Amino acid sequence: MQRRKLLFFCSKFGGGGAEMHLLRIITHTDFAKYEVHLALTRDGGNYEARLPQAIVVHHLTTGVTSSLKALLKSYLPLKKLIDQLKPSAVISIMDPQNLMLSYLKRKLKNAPPVILCCQNAPVKSLSNEGLRGKLYLNLIPKWYNAATEIIAICGGVKQELIDKLRIRVPVKVIYNAGYDEDSYLLKKAEPLDNTYVRKDNQLIACGRLHKQKGFDILIEALALVKQSVDFNLWILGEGDDKQKLMELRDAKGLTENIRFAGFQTNPYQFFANADVFVLSSRWEGFGNVITEAMICDCAVVSTECDFGPNEIIKHNKEGLLAKVEDAVSLAQNIQEILVNKELQEQLRIAGRERATHFSSLAISRQYFEAIDEVINNK
């Protein structure tokens, strides 16, 4: 049987959650069935070295540092590559690449099926990106409808695409590939640096230090928790708000309780040494870090933000859900899970079982089934 030729289209292959999601999916390719090509708008991504050797990588530009400039310069090379390869389908990740590919599909003769993958909530995320974000939001309803199908990262993103962005092509929900089965156990077992000492009621939070992640709300909440329960928190991640958040921590008298641990290449070893993971986000595309924490036996407290957390966990079943931008609600849930050890253990066990539904292998199979369905129906 002749192998189906698939072309995936992405930005620089490294550093981000969408890129990691794609890496996890294509790592599980059945290479007896598919010939996989990966077109990148920029070279130099640190995930490239982790790709299976069978995947053919095409750098559409070289030496371009600007992501927008690289995207624009990629248009003609991508068109030429599609003409040469004649793939059975082209699949793109991230909004800028989705826009270019959906526009390009209109210009191609005998265009292959095009699948756009939405890894974030477009209205929520792009509304905070200035003029470029407004331009993208204006173009999405016009261009995305040229696609053959769209894969949304969760049900909430699907509804946003249909209700707010007037998408009329089929939209399928496939959740994020949460963790790598082959590596998380090894990473989880790695010992922490001896400068990190696990304490009683060890909390962990993880993400870009940005307004979206709500770390300011978390610090406000923990100031309330500290009045009755002692704790220790590691915050993993970097971002522009770091100094402001450190000043808020100190102003709340939490200097000894909260440590900013910076970007960590292996968050699993931190999750494995924590009791409770807290997601304090104002919004998410999915909240993949929840599944990573749960598979490492962390009990979870999350805001019930748009979108994702309430599709991963049900309140009091696999975790606890707090109101968004509500420090009191978040504090109450954190305090409950710290004080009630029986509940904490119940949520830890149920959460770990739930996380298995988001393994890379399980999600990858769903993606390739969806791709095959699109190709078969063209």
Short mmCIF file of C-alpha atoms in Angstrom, two decimals:
data_model
loop_
_atom_site.label_atom_id
_atom_site.label_comp_id
_atom_site.label_asym_id
_atom_site.label_seq_id
_atom_site.Cartn_x
_atom_site.Cartn_y
_atom_site.Cartn_z
CA MET A 1 0.00 0.00 0.00
CA GLN A 2 1.31 3.42 -0.94
CA ARG A 3 2.05 5.64 2.03
CA ARG A 4 0.03 8.81 2.47
CA LYS A 5 2.14 11.94 2.28
CA LEU A 6 1.36 14.46 5.05
CA LEU A 7 2.77 17.98 5.31
CA PHE A 8 2.69 19.70 8.69
CA PHE A 9 3.26 23.48 8.79
CA CYS A 10 4.59 25.27 11.85
CA SER A 11 6.72 28.18 13.01
CA LYS A 12 10.19 27.78 14.52
CA PHE A 13 10.06 24.31 16.06
CA GLY A 14 10.79 24.88 19.71
CA GLY A 15 9.98 26.62 22.96
CA GLY A 16 6.19 26.68 22.90
CA GLY A 17 3.26 24.54 23.93
CA ALA A 18 1.79 24.28 20.42
CA GLU A 19 5.12 23.10 19.04
CA MET A 20 5.48 20.53 21.83
CA HIS A 21 1.96 19.32 21.10
CA LEU A 22 2.88 18.79 17.44
CA LEU A 23 6.12 17.04 18.38
CA ARG A 24 4.19 14.61 20.57
CA ILE A 25 1.71 13.86 17.81
CA ILE A 26 4.13 13.25 14.95
CA THR A 27 6.50 11.26 17.15
CA HIS A 28 3.80 8.56 17.22
CA THR A 29 3.44 8.43 13.42
CA ASP A 30 2.96 5.01 11.86
CA PHE A 31 5.72 5.43 9.27
CA ALA A 32 4.62 2.29 7.43
CA LYS A 33 1.43 4.18 6.60
CA TYR A 34 2.52 7.82 6.38
CA GLU A 35 5.38 9.80 4.86
CA VAL A 36 5.64 12.89 7.06
CA HIS A 37 7.11 16.25 6.09
CA LEU A 38 7.45 19.26 8.39
CA ALA A 39 7.64 22.77 6.90
CA LEU A 40 8.99 25.44 9.26
CA THR A 41 8.93 29.20 8.77
CA ARG A 42 12.17 29.55 10.74
CA ASP A 43 15.14 27.34 11.54
CA GLY A 44 16.95 26.80 14.83
CA GLY A 45 14.13 25.45 17.03
CA ASN A 46 15.36 23.33 19.94
CA TYR A 47 12.70 20.65 19.36
CA GLU A 48 14.09 19.72 15.93
CA ALA A 49 16.73 17.45 17.46
CA ARG A 50 13.96 15.38 19.07
CA LEU A 51 12.17 14.60 15.82
CA PRO A 52 12.17 11.00 14.53
CA GLN A 53 14.69 10.59 11.72
CA ALA A 54 11.97 9.49 9.30
CA ILE A 55 10.42 12.98 9.32
CA VAL A 56 11.66 15.24 6.51
CA VAL A 57 12.20 18.83 7.67
CA HIS A 58 11.92 21.77 5.25
CA HIS A 59 13.17 25.20 6.40
CA LEU A 60 11.21 27.74 4.37
CA THR A 61 13.57 30.53 5.45
CA THR A 62 16.97 30.60 7.13
CA GLY A 63 18.53 33.15 9.45
CA VAL A 64 15.37 35.26 9.84
CA THR A 65 14.86 36.30 13.47
CA SER A 66 11.48 38.02 13.14
CA SER A 67 8.59 35.55 13.28
CA LEU A 68 6.33 37.81 11.19
CA LYS A 69 9.00 38.44 8.56
CA ALA A 70 9.75 34.72 8.38
CA LEU A 71 6.05 33.94 7.96
CA LEU A 72 5.67 36.40 5.08
CA LYS A 73 8.85 35.15 3.40
CA SER A 74 7.56 31.58 3.70
CA TYR A 75 4.54 32.11 1.45
CA LEU A 76 6.14 31.35 -1.91
CA PRO A 77 8.44 28.55 -0.64
CA LEU A 78 5.41 26.88 0.99
CA LYS A 79 3.41 27.16 -2.23
CA LYS A 80 6.29 25.65 -4.18
CA LEU A 81 6.73 22.86 -1.64
CA ILE A 82 3.04 21.90 -1.81
CA ASP A 83 3.21 21.88 -5.62
CA GLN A 84 6.27 19.61 -5.48
CA LEU A 85 5.16 17.19 -2.78
CA LYS A 86 1.49 16.97 -3.72
CA PRO A 87 0.64 15.88 -0.16
CA SER A 88 -2.54 14.02 0.74
CA ALA A 89 -3.21 16.74 3.33
CA VAL A 90 -1.59 19.82 4.84
CA ILE A 91 -1.98 20.44 8.57
CA SER A 92 -0.99 23.70 10.27
CA ILE A 93 -0.51 24.65 13.91
CA MET A 94 -0.96 28.17 15.41
CA ASP A 95 -3.02 31.11 14.16
CA PRO A 96 -0.43 32.89 11.92
CA GLN A 97 0.34 29.67 10.04
CA ASN A 98 -3.38 28.80 9.90
CA LEU A 99 -4.12 32.15 8.26
CA MET A 100 -1.39 31.78 5.66
CA LEU A 101 -2.33 28.22 4.80
CA SER A 102 -6.05 28.96 4.49
CA TYR A 103 -5.27 31.95 2.25
CA LEU A 104 -2.85 29.87 0.16
CA LYS A 105 -5.45 27.14 -0.35
CA ARG A 106 -7.54 29.62 -2.36
CA LYS A 107 -4.59 30.23 -4.68
CA LEU A 108 -3.64 26.63 -5.39
CA LYS A 109 -4.87 24.61 -8.31
CA ASN A 110 -5.99 21.17 -7.15
CA ALA A 111 -5.31 22.16 -3.53
CA PRO A 112 -4.99 19.27 -1.08
CA PRO A 113 -7.25 19.09 1.97
CA VAL A 114 -6.22 21.67 4.57
CA ILE A 115 -6.64 21.11 8.32
CA LEU A 116 -6.16 24.02 10.73
CA CYS A 117 -5.37 23.27 14.38
CA CYS A 118 -6.51 25.92 16.89
CA GLN A 119 -4.36 25.61 19.99
CA ASN A 120 -5.75 28.63 21.82
CA ALA A 121 -8.92 30.64 22.21
CA PRO A 122 -8.52 33.13 19.33
CA VAL A 123 -10.72 35.94 20.69
CA LYS A 124 -9.23 35.77 24.19
CA SER A 125 -5.60 35.49 23.11
CA LEU A 126 -5.54 37.76 20.06
CA SER A 127 -7.50 40.56 21.76
CA ASN A 128 -4.40 41.15 23.87
CA GLU A 129 -1.98 41.29 20.91
CA GLY A 130 -2.49 44.88 19.79
CA LEU A 131 -2.92 45.78 16.11
CA ARG A 132 -1.61 42.44 14.87
CA GLY A 133 -4.15 40.61 17.01
CA LYS A 134 -6.99 42.78 15.72
CA LEU A 135 -5.89 42.12 12.15
CA TYR A 136 -5.84 38.35 12.76
CA LEU A 137 -9.32 38.47 14.33
CA ASN A 138 -10.60 40.33 11.28
CA LEU A 139 -9.06 37.82 8.88
CA ILE A 140 -10.02 34.57 10.64
CA PRO A 141 -13.73 34.63 9.64
CA LYS A 142 -12.75 35.46 6.06
CA TRP A 143 -9.93 32.97 5.57
CA TYR A 144 -10.44 30.03 7.96
CA ASN A 145 -13.62 29.06 6.11
CA ALA A 146 -11.42 28.04 3.16
CA ALA A 147 -10.10 25.14 5.22
CA THR A 148 -11.38 21.60 4.82
CA GLU A 149 -11.65 21.09 8.58
CA ILE A 150 -10.58 22.72 11.82
CA ILE A 151 -9.39 20.85 14.91
CA ALA A 152 -10.11 22.77 18.13
CA ILE A 153 -8.20 22.06 21.31
CA CYS A 154 -11.38 21.91 23.42
CA GLY A 155 -15.14 22.37 23.22
CA GLY A 156 -14.95 25.96 24.43
CA VAL A 157 -12.61 26.94 21.60
CA LYS A 158 -14.91 25.19 19.12
CA GLN A 159 -17.88 27.25 20.30
CA GLU A 160 -15.86 30.47 20.15
CA LEU A 161 -14.90 29.72 16.54
CA ILE A 162 -18.52 29.03 15.57
CA ASP A 163 -20.34 31.65 17.63
CA LYS A 164 -17.92 34.58 17.64
CA LEU A 165 -15.83 34.08 14.49
CA ARG A 166 -18.54 32.71 12.19
CA ILE A 167 -16.68 29.54 11.20
CA ARG A 168 -18.86 27.35 8.97
CA VAL A 169 -16.49 24.53 8.01
CA PRO A 170 -16.53 21.37 10.18
CA VAL A 171 -14.85 21.81 13.58
CA LYS A 172 -13.70 18.70 15.45
CA VAL A 173 -12.55 18.70 19.09
CA ILE A 174 -9.35 16.81 19.90
CA TYR A 175 -7.73 17.59 23.23
CA ASN A 176 -4.07 18.37 23.70
CA ALA A 177 -1.41 15.68 23.92
CA GLY A 178 -0.73 16.05 27.62
CA TYR A 179 2.45 14.10 28.26
CA ASP A 180 4.91 11.63 26.76
CA GLU A 181 4.41 8.08 28.00
CA ASP A 182 8.02 7.15 27.24
CA SER A 183 9.68 10.02 29.08
CA TYR A 184 7.56 11.36 31.93
CA LEU A 185 8.41 8.48 34.31
CA LEU A 186 12.14 9.02 33.77
CA LYS A 187 11.80 12.78 34.15
CA LYS A 188 9.58 12.39 37.21
CA ALA A 189 12.26 10.21 38.87
CA GLU A 190 15.07 12.73 38.42
CA PRO A 191 16.10 14.19 41.79
CA LEU A 192 15.58 17.85 42.44
CA ASP A 193 18.53 20.18 42.79
CA ASN A 194 19.46 20.25 46.48
CA THR A 195 18.56 23.94 46.65
CA TYR A 196 14.90 22.87 46.39
CA VAL A 197 13.63 21.26 49.56
CA ARG A 198 10.12 19.85 49.64
CA LYS A 199 8.17 21.08 52.67
CA ASP A 200 4.79 20.25 54.17
CA ASN A 201 1.90 21.52 52.06
CA GLN A 202 4.11 21.93 49.01
CA LEU A 203 2.33 23.82 46.23
CA ILE A 204 3.42 24.30 42.64
CA ALA A 205 2.32 26.63 39.85
CA CYS A 206 3.72 26.77 36.34
CA GLY A 207 3.44 29.10 33.36
CA ARG A 208 4.52 32.28 31.66
CA LEU A 209 4.66 35.21 34.09
CA HIS A 210 1.95 37.13 32.28
CA LYS A 211 -1.43 38.58 33.18
CA GLN A 212 -3.19 35.61 31.53
CA LYS A 213 -1.85 33.19 34.14
CA GLY A 214 -3.26 35.12 37.11
CA PHE A 215 -0.24 34.76 39.40
CA ASP A 216 -1.19 38.06 41.02
CA ILE A 217 -4.53 36.51 42.03
CA LEU A 218 -2.69 33.44 43.31
CA ILE A 219 -0.44 35.55 45.53
CA GLU A 220 -3.45 37.46 46.87
CA ALA A 221 -5.17 34.15 47.59
CA LEU A 222 -2.15 32.70 49.36
CA ALA A 223 -1.94 35.75 51.61
CA LEU A 224 -5.40 34.70 52.84
CA VAL A 225 -4.42 31.03 53.15
CA LYS A 226 -1.35 31.96 55.22
CA GLN A 227 -3.62 33.30 57.95
CA SER A 228 -4.57 29.73 58.90
CA VAL A 229 -2.36 27.25 57.01
CA ASP A 230 1.36 27.28 56.34
CA PHE A 231 2.62 26.27 52.89
CA ASN A 232 5.46 26.51 50.40
CA LEU A 233 5.05 27.39 46.70
CA TRP A 234 7.30 26.97 43.68
CA ILE A 235 6.41 29.05 40.63
CA LEU A 236 8.00 27.70 37.44
CA GLY A 237 8.31 30.06 34.47
CA GLU A 238 9.66 33.37 33.21
CA GLY A 239 7.99 36.47 31.85
CA ASP A 240 7.69 40.24 31.82
CA ASP A 241 5.66 40.34 35.05
CA LYS A 242 8.32 38.67 37.21
CA GLN A 243 9.55 41.78 39.03
CA LYS A 244 6.02 43.02 39.68
CA LEU A 245 4.98 39.63 41.05
CA MET A 246 8.04 39.39 43.29
CA GLU A 247 7.23 42.81 44.71
CA LEU A 248 3.63 41.72 45.36
CA ARG A 249 4.88 38.56 47.09
CA ASP A 250 7.14 40.60 49.36
CA ALA A 251 4.44 43.18 50.09
CA LYS A 252 2.11 40.36 51.21
CA GLY A 253 4.73 38.98 53.59
CA LEU A 254 5.18 35.77 51.58
CA THR A 255 8.89 36.03 50.77
CA GLU A 256 9.69 32.86 52.72
CA ASN A 257 6.71 30.97 51.31
CA ILE A 258 6.96 31.62 47.55
CA ARG A 259 9.99 30.91 45.38
CA PHE A 260 10.24 31.88 41.72
CA ALA A 261 12.11 28.96 40.18
CA GLY A 262 12.40 30.30 36.62
CA PHE A 263 12.07 28.21 33.45
CA GLN A 264 12.66 24.52 34.10
CA THR A 265 13.36 22.06 31.30
CA ASN A 266 11.96 19.26 33.45
CA PRO A 267 8.83 20.36 35.33
CA TYR A 268 7.89 16.71 36.02
CA GLN A 269 10.46 16.39 38.80
CA PHE A 270 8.88 19.42 40.50
CA PHE A 271 5.35 18.08 40.07
CA ALA A 272 6.46 14.76 41.56
CA ASN A 273 7.71 16.55 44.68
CA ALA A 274 4.59 18.67 45.22
CA ASP A 275 1.29 17.95 46.95
CA VAL A 276 -0.95 20.33 45.04
CA PHE A 277 -0.79 22.05 41.65
CA VAL A 278 -2.61 25.38 41.28
CA LEU A 279 -3.72 26.93 37.98
CA SER A 280 -4.85 30.52 38.57
CA SER A 281 -5.37 31.56 34.93
CA ARG A 282 -7.77 34.22 33.69
CA TRP A 283 -8.10 32.25 30.43
CA GLU A 284 -6.51 29.26 28.72
CA GLY A 285 -6.56 27.49 25.39
CA PHE A 286 -6.77 24.18 27.22
CA GLY A 287 -4.64 24.14 30.38
CA ASN A 288 -2.41 21.24 29.35
CA VAL A 289 -0.20 21.71 32.41
CA ILE A 290 -3.09 20.33 34.49
CA THR A 291 -2.72 16.91 32.85
CA GLU A 292 1.07 17.01 33.29
CA ALA A 293 0.64 17.69 37.01
CA MET A 294 -2.07 15.04 37.45
CA ILE A 295 -0.04 12.27 35.81
CA CYS A 296 2.69 13.05 38.38
CA ASP A 297 0.22 12.53 41.25
CA CYS A 298 -0.47 16.16 42.09
CA ALA A 299 -3.92 17.05 43.36
CA VAL A 300 -5.24 20.04 41.37
CA VAL A 301 -6.93 23.34 42.15
CA SER A 302 -7.81 25.39 39.07
CA THR A 303 -9.87 28.40 38.15
CA GLU A 304 -12.88 27.53 36.03
CA CYS A 305 -11.62 29.77 33.25
CA ASP A 306 -12.36 29.77 29.55
CA PHE A 307 -11.30 27.31 28.22
CA GLY A 308 -10.30 23.79 29.15
CA PRO A 309 -10.04 23.23 32.92
CA ASN A 310 -13.70 22.25 33.36
CA GLU A 311 -13.35 19.85 30.40
CA ILE A 312 -10.41 18.14 32.10
CA ILE A 313 -11.70 18.02 35.67
CA LYS A 314 -15.06 18.02 37.39
CA HIS A 315 -15.28 19.86 40.70
CA ASN A 316 -14.75 17.58 43.70
CA LYS A 317 -14.11 14.62 41.40
CA GLU A 318 -10.70 15.01 39.71
CA GLY A 319 -9.88 18.39 41.24
CA LEU A 320 -11.31 21.60 42.66
CA LEU A 321 -12.53 24.53 40.56
CA ALA A 322 -12.47 28.13 41.79
CA LYS A 323 -14.05 31.27 40.37
CA VAL A 324 -11.95 33.27 37.91
CA GLU A 325 -10.17 36.39 39.22
CA ASP A 326 -11.53 35.68 42.70
CA ALA A 327 -8.77 35.48 45.32
CA VAL A 328 -11.23 34.49 48.07
CA SER A 329 -12.65 31.57 46.07
CA LEU A 330 -9.16 30.40 45.10
CA ALA A 331 -7.98 30.67 48.71
CA GLN A 332 -10.94 28.65 49.99
CA ASN A 333 -10.25 25.82 47.56
CA ILE A 334 -6.50 25.77 48.26
CA GLN A 335 -7.11 25.77 51.99
CA GLU A 336 -9.67 22.96 51.71
CA ILE A 337 -7.33 20.70 49.75
CA LEU A 338 -4.42 21.38 52.11
CA VAL A 339 -6.40 20.74 55.29
CA ASN A 340 -8.47 17.78 54.08
CA LYS A 341 -5.81 15.15 53.38
CA GLU A 342 -8.41 12.48 52.60
CA LEU A 343 -9.93 14.67 49.90
CA GLN A 344 -6.47 15.50 48.60
CA GLU A 345 -5.67 11.80 48.20
CA GLN A 346 -9.02 11.07 46.50
CA LEU A 347 -8.44 13.86 43.99
CA ARG A 348 -4.87 12.73 43.39
CA ILE A 349 -5.96 9.18 42.49
CA ALA A 350 -8.92 10.28 40.34
CA GLY A 351 -6.83 12.97 38.65
CA ARG A 352 -4.10 10.55 37.68
CA GLU A 353 -6.64 8.20 36.10
CA ARG A 354 -8.21 11.10 34.21
CA ALA A 355 -4.82 12.22 32.91
CA THR A 356 -4.33 8.91 31.10
CA HIS A 357 -7.00 10.02 28.60
CA PHE A 358 -4.60 12.76 27.42
CA SER A 359 -1.51 10.68 26.73
CA SER A 360 0.42 11.50 23.58
CA LEU A 361 -0.28 8.09 22.08
CA ALA A 362 -4.05 8.33 22.63
CA ILE A 363 -4.31 11.87 21.25
CA SER A 364 -1.99 11.12 18.31
CA ARG A 365 -4.26 8.26 17.23
CA GLN A 366 -7.24 10.62 17.25
CA TYR A 367 -5.35 13.12 15.06
CA PHE A 368 -4.35 10.56 12.44
CA GLU A 369 -7.89 9.14 12.41
CA ALA A 370 -9.23 12.66 11.79
CA ILE A 371 -6.68 13.28 9.03
CA ASP A 372 -7.55 9.98 7.33
CA GLU A 373 -11.25 10.82 7.51
CA VAL A 374 -10.67 14.17 5.80
CA ILE A 375 -8.56 12.58 3.06
CA ASN A 376 -11.09 9.79 2.49
CA ASN A 377 -13.94 12.28 2.16
CA LYS A 378 -12.26 14.74 -0.19
#
